[in-house]
XYZ file of N, CA, C and O in Angstrom:
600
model
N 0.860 -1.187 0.000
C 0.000 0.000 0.000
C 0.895 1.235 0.000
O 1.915 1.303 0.686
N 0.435 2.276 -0.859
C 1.333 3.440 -1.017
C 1.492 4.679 0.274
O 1.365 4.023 1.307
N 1.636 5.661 0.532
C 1.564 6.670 1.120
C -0.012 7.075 0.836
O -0.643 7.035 -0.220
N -0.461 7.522 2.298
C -2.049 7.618 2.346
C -1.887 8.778 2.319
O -1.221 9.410 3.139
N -2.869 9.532 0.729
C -3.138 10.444 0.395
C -3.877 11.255 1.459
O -5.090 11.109 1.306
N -3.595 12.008 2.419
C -4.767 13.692 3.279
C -4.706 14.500 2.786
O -3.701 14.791 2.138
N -5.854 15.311 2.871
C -5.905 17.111 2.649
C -5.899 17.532 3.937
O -5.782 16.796 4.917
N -6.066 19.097 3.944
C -6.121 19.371 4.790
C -6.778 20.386 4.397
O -6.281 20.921 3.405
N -8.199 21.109 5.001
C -9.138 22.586 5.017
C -8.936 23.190 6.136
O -8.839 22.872 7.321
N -8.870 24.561 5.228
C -9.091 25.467 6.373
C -10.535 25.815 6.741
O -11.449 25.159 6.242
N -10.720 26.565 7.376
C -12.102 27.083 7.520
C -13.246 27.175 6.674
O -14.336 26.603 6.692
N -12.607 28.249 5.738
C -13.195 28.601 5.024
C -13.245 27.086 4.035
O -14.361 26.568 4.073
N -12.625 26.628 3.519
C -12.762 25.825 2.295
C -13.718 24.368 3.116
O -14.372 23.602 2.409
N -13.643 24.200 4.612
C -15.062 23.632 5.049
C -16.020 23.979 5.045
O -16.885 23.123 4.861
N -16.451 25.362 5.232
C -17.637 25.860 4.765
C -18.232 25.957 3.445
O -19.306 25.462 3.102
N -17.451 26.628 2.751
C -17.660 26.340 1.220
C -18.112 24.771 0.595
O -18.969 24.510 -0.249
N -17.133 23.791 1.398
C -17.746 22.528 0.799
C -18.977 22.114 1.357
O -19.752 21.334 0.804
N -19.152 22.662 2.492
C -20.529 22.167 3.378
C -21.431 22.499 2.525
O -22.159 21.640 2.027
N -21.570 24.284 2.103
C -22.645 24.444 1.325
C -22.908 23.947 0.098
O -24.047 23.795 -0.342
N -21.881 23.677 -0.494
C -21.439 23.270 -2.130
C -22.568 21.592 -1.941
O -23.414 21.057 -2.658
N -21.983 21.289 -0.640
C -22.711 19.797 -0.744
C -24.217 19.792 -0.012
O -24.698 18.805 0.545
N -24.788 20.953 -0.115
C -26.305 20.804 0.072
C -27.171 21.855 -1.036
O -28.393 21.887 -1.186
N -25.879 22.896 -1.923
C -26.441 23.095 -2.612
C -27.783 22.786 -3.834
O -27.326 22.041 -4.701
N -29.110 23.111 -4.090
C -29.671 22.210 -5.079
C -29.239 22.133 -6.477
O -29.375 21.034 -7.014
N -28.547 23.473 -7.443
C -28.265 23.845 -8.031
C -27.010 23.182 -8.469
O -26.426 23.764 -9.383
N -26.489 22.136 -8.037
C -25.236 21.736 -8.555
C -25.021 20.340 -8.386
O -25.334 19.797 -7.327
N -24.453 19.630 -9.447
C -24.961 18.604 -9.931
C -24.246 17.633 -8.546
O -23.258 17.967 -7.892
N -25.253 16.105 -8.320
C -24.752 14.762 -7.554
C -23.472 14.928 -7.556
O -22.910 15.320 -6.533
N -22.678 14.619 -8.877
C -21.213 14.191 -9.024
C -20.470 15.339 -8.308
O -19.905 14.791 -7.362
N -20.305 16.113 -8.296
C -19.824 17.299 -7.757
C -19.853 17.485 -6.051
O -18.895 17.638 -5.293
N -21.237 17.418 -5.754
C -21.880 17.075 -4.321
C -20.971 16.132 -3.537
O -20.255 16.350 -2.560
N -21.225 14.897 -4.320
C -20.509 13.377 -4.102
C -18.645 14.036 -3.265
O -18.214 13.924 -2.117
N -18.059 14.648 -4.470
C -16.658 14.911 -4.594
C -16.376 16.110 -3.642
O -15.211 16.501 -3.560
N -17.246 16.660 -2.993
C -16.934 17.731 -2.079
C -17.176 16.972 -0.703
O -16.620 17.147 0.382
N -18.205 16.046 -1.085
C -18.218 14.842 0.342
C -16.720 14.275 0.955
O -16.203 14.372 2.067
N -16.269 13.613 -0.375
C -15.205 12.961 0.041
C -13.926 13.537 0.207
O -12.884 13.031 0.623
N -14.294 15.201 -0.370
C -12.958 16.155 0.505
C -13.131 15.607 1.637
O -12.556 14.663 2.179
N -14.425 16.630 2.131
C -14.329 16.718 3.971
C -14.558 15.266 4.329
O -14.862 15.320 5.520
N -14.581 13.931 3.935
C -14.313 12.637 4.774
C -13.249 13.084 4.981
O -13.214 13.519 6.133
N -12.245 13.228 4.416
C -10.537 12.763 4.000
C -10.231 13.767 5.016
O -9.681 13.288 6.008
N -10.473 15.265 5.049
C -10.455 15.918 5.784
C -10.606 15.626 7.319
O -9.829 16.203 8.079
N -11.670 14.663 7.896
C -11.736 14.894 8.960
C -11.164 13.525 9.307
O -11.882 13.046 10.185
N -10.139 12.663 8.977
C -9.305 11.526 8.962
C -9.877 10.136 8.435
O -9.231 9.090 8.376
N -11.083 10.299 8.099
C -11.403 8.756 7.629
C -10.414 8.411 6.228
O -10.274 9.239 5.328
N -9.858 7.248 6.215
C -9.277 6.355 5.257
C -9.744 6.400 3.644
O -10.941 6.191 3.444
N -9.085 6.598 2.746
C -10.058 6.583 1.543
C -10.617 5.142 1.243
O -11.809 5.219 0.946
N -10.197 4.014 1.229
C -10.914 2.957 1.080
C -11.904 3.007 2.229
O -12.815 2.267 1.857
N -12.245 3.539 3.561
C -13.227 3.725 4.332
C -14.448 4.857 3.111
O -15.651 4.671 2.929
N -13.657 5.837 2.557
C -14.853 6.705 1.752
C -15.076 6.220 0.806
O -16.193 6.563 0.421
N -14.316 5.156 -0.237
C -14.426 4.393 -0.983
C -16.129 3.748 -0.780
O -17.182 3.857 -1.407
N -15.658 3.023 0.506
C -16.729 1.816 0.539
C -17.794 2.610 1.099
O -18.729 1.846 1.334
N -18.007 3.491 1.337
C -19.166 4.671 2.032
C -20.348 4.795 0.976
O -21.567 4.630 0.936
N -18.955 5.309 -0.137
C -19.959 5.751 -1.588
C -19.849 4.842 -2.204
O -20.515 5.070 -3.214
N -19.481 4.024 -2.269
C -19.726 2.545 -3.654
C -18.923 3.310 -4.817
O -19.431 3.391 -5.935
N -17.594 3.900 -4.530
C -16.693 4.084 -5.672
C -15.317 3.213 -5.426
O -14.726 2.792 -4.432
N -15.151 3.172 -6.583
C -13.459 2.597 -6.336
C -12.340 3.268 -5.865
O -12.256 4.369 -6.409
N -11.626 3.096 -5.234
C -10.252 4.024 -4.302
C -9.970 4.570 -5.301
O -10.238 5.771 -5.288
N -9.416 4.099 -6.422
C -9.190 4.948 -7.739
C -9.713 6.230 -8.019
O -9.017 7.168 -8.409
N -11.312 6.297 -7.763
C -11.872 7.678 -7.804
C -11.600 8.115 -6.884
O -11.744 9.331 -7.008
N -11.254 7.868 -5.912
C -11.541 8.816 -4.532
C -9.985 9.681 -4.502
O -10.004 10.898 -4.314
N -8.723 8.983 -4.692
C -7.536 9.622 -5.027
C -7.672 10.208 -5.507
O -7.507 11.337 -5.044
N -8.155 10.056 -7.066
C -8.555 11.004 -8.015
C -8.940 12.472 -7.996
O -8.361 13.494 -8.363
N -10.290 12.187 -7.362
C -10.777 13.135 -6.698
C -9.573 14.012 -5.407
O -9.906 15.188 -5.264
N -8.740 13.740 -4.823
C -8.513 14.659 -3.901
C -6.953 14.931 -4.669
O -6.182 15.874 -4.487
N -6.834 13.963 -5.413
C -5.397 15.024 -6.853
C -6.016 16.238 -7.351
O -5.430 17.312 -7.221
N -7.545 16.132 -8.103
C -7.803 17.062 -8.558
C -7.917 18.211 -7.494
O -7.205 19.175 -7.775
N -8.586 18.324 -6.433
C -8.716 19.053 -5.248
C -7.149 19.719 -5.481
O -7.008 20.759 -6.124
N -5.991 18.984 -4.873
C -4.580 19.772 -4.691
C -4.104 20.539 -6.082
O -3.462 21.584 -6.188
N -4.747 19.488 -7.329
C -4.148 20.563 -8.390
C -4.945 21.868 -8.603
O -4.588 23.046 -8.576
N -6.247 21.230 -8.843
C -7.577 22.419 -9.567
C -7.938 23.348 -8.263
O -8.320 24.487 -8.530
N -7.853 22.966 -6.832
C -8.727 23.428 -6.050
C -10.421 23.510 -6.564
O -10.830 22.835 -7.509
N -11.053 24.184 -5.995
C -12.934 24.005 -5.720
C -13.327 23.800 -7.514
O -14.442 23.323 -7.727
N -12.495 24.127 -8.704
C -12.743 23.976 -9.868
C -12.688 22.715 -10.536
O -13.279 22.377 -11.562
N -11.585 21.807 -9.536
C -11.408 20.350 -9.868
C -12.840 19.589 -9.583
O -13.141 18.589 -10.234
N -13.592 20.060 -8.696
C -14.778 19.303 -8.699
C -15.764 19.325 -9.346
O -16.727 18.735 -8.854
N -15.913 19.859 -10.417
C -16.671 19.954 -11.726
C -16.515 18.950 -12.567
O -15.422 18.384 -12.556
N -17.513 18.507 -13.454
C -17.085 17.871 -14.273
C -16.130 18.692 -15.329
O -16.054 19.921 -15.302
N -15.486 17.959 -16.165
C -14.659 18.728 -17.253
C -15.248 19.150 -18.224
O -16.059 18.270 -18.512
N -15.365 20.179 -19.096
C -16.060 20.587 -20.207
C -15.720 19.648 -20.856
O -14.864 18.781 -20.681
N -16.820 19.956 -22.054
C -16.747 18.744 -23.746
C -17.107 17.065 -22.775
O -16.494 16.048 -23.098
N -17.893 17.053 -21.910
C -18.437 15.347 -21.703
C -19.791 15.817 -22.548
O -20.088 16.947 -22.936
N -20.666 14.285 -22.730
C -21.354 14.244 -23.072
C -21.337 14.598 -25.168
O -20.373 15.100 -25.746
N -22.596 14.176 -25.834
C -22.785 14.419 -27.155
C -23.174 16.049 -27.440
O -23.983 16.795 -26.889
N -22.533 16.184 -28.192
C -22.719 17.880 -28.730
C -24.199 17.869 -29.887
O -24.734 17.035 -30.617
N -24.383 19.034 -29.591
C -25.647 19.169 -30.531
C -25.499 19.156 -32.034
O -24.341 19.402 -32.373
N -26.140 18.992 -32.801
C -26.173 18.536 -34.335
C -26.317 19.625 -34.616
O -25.727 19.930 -35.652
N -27.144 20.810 -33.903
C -28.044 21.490 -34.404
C -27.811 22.948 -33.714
O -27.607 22.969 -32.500
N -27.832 24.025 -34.364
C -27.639 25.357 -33.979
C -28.887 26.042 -33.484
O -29.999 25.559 -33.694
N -28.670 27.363 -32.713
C -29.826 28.096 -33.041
C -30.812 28.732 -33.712
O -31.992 29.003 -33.490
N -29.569 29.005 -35.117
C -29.894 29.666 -36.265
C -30.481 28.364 -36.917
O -31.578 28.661 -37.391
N -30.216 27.157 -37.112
C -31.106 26.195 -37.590
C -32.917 26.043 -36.893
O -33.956 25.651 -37.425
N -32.616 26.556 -35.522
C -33.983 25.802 -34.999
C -34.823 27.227 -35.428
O -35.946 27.132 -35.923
N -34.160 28.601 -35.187
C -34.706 29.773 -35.834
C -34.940 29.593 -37.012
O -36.166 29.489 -37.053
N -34.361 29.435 -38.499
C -35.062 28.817 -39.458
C -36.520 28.041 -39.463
O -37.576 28.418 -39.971
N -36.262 26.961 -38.808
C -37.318 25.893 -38.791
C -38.809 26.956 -38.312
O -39.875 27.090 -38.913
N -38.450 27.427 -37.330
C -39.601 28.404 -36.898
C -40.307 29.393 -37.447
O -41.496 29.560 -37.175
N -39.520 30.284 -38.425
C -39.769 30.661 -39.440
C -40.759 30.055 -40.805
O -41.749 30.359 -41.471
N -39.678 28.958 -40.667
C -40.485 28.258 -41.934
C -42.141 28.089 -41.877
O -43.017 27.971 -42.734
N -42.106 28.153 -39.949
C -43.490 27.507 -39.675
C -44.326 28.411 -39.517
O -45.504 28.123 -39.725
N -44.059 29.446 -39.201
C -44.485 30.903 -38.797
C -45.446 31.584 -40.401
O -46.607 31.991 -40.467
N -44.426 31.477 -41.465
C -44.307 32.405 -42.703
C -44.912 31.654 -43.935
O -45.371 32.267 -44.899
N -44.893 30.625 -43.866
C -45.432 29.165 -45.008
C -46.442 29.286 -44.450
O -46.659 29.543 -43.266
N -47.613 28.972 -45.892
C -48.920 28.800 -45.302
C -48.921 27.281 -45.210
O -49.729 26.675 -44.506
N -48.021 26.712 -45.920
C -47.650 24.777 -45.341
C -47.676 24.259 -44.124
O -46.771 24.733 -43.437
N -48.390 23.417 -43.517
C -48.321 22.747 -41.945
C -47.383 21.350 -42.387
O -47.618 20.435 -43.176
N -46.171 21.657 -41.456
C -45.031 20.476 -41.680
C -45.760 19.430 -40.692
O -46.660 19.661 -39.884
N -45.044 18.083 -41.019
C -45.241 17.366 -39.950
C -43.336 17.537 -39.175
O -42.499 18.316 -39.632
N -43.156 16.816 -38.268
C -41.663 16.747 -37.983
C -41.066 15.880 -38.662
O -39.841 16.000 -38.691
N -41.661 14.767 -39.404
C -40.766 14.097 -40.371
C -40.421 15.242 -41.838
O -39.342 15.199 -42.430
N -40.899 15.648 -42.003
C -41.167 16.775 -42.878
C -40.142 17.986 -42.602
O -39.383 18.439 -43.459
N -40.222 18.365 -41.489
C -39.346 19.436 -41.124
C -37.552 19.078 -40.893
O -36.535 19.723 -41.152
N -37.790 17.807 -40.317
C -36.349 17.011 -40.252
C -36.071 16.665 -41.757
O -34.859 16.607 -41.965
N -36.844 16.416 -42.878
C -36.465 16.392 -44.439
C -36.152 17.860 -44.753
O -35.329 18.082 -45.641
N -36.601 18.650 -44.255
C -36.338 20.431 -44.654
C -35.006 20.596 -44.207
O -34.157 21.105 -44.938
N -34.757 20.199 -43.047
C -33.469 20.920 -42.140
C -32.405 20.086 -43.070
O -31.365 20.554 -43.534
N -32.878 18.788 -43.233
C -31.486 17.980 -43.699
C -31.091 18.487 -45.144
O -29.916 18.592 -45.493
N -32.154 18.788 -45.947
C -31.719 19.322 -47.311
C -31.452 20.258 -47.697
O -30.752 20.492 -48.683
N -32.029 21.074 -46.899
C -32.129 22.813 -46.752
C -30.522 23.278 -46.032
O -29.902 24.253 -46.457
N -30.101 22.550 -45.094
C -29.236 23.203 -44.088
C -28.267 22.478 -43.464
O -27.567 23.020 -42.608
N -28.072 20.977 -43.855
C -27.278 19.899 -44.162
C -27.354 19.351 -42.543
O -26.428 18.656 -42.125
N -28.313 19.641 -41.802
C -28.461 19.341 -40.192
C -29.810 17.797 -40.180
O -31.019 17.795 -40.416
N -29.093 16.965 -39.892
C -29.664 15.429 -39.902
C -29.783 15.364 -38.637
O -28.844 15.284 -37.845
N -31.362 15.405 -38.273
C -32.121 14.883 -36.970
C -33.072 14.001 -37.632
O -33.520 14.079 -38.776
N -33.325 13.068 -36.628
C -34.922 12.463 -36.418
C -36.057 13.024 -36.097
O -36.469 13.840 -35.272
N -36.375 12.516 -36.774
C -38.309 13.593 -36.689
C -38.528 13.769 -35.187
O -39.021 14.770 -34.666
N -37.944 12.271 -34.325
C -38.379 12.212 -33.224
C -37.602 13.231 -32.161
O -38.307 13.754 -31.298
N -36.403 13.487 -32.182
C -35.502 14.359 -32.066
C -35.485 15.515 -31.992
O -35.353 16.174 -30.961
N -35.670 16.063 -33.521
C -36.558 17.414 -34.005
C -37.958 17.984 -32.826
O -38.225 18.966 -32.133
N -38.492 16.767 -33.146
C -40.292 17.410 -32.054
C -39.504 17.519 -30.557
O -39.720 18.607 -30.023
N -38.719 16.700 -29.849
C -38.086 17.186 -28.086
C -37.759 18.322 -28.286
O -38.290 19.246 -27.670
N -36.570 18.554 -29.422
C -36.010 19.881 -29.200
C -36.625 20.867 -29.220
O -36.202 21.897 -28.695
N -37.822 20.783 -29.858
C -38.925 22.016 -30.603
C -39.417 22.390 -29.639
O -39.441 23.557 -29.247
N -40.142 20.920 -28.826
C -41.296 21.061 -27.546
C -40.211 21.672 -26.462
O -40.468 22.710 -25.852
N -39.357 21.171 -26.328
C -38.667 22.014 -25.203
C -38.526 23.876 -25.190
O -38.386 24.580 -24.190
N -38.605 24.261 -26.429
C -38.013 25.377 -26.541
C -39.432 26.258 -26.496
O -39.506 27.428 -26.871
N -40.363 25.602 -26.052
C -41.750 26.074 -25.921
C -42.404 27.345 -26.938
O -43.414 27.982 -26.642
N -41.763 27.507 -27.923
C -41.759 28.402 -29.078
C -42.862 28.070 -29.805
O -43.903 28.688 -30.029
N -42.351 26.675 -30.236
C -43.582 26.494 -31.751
C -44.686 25.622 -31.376
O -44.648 24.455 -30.987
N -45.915 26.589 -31.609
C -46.892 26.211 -31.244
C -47.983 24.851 -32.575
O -47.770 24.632 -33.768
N -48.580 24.522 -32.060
C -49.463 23.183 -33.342
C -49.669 24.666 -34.631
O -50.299 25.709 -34.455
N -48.947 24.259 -35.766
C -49.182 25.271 -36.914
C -50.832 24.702 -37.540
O -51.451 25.400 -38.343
N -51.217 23.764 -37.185
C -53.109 23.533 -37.744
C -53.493 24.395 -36.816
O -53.848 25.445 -37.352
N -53.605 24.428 -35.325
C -54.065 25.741 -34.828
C -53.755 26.832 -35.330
O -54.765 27.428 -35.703
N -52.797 27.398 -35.523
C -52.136 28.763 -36.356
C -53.129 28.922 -37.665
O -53.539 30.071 -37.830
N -53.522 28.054 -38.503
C -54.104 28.228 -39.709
C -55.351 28.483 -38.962
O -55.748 29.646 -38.896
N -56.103 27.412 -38.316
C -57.792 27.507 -37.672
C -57.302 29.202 -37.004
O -57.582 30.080 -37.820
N -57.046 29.412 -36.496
C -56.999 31.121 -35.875
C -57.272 31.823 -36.922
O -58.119 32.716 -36.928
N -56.382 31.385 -38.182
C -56.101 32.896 -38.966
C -57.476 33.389 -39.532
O -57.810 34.561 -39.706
N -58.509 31.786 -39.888
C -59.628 31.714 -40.707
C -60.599 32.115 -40.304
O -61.632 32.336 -40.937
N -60.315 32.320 -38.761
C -62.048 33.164 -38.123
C -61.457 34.438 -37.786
O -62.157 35.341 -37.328
């Protein structure tokens, strides 16, 4: 077994993690990693915080390297995780337009054939309608027509 990795906090950087780890606003993983500062901090063993949280010692070192290199920034995840979007703003602004200004009612298979030929952006119809519905913008364009006619 190697040399057992400690930190050590001052005051302030216990308080900060206290709140950091009841914050709602900031994600589990993060929460998790400000936990296992202050274990380490207040002398428990990392294979003791290991087996606490159901991570491997591996993370938990990990975690308190990043702490000594990054300080309170190491506990973030790293930018660029996760899949990047296909799709711009100026694409979904288009699409809205299209729907707005055409007296045509797309379906989303329809609109995902527009974007892909029109603007070289390949979604799924099914894809297309989350992103749309999320952005609470575009409303049913058959309602839009029934309005215009009375």
């Amino acid at each position: 077994m190697g040399c057992r990795l400690r930190i050590f906090l001052t005051d302030e950087e216990k308080l900060t993690l206290e709140e950091l780890r009841k914050a709602k606003d900031v994600p589990q993983r993060t929460k998790d990693r400000a936990q296992v500062l202050l274990l380490n901090a207040r002398g428990l063993k990392n294979e003791e915080i290991a087996q606490g949280l159901n991570w491997a010692i591996s993370t938990v070192r990990q975690t308190l390297h990043r702490w000594e290199k990054m300080g309170l920034a190491g506990l973030w995840d790293a930018p660029g995780r996760g899949g990047k979007p296909r799709y711009s703003e100026d694409d979904l602004e288009y699409l809205e337009n299209c729907l707005f200004q055409e007296p045509h009612t797309y379906s989303s298979k329809q609109l995902a054939e527009k974007l892909g030929s029109e603007r070289q952006v390949y979604l799924s119809a099914d894809r297309l309608r989350r992103v749309l519905k999320e952005r609470g913008k575009v409303i049913n364009t058959r309602q839009k027509s029934r309005n215009n006619e009375v």
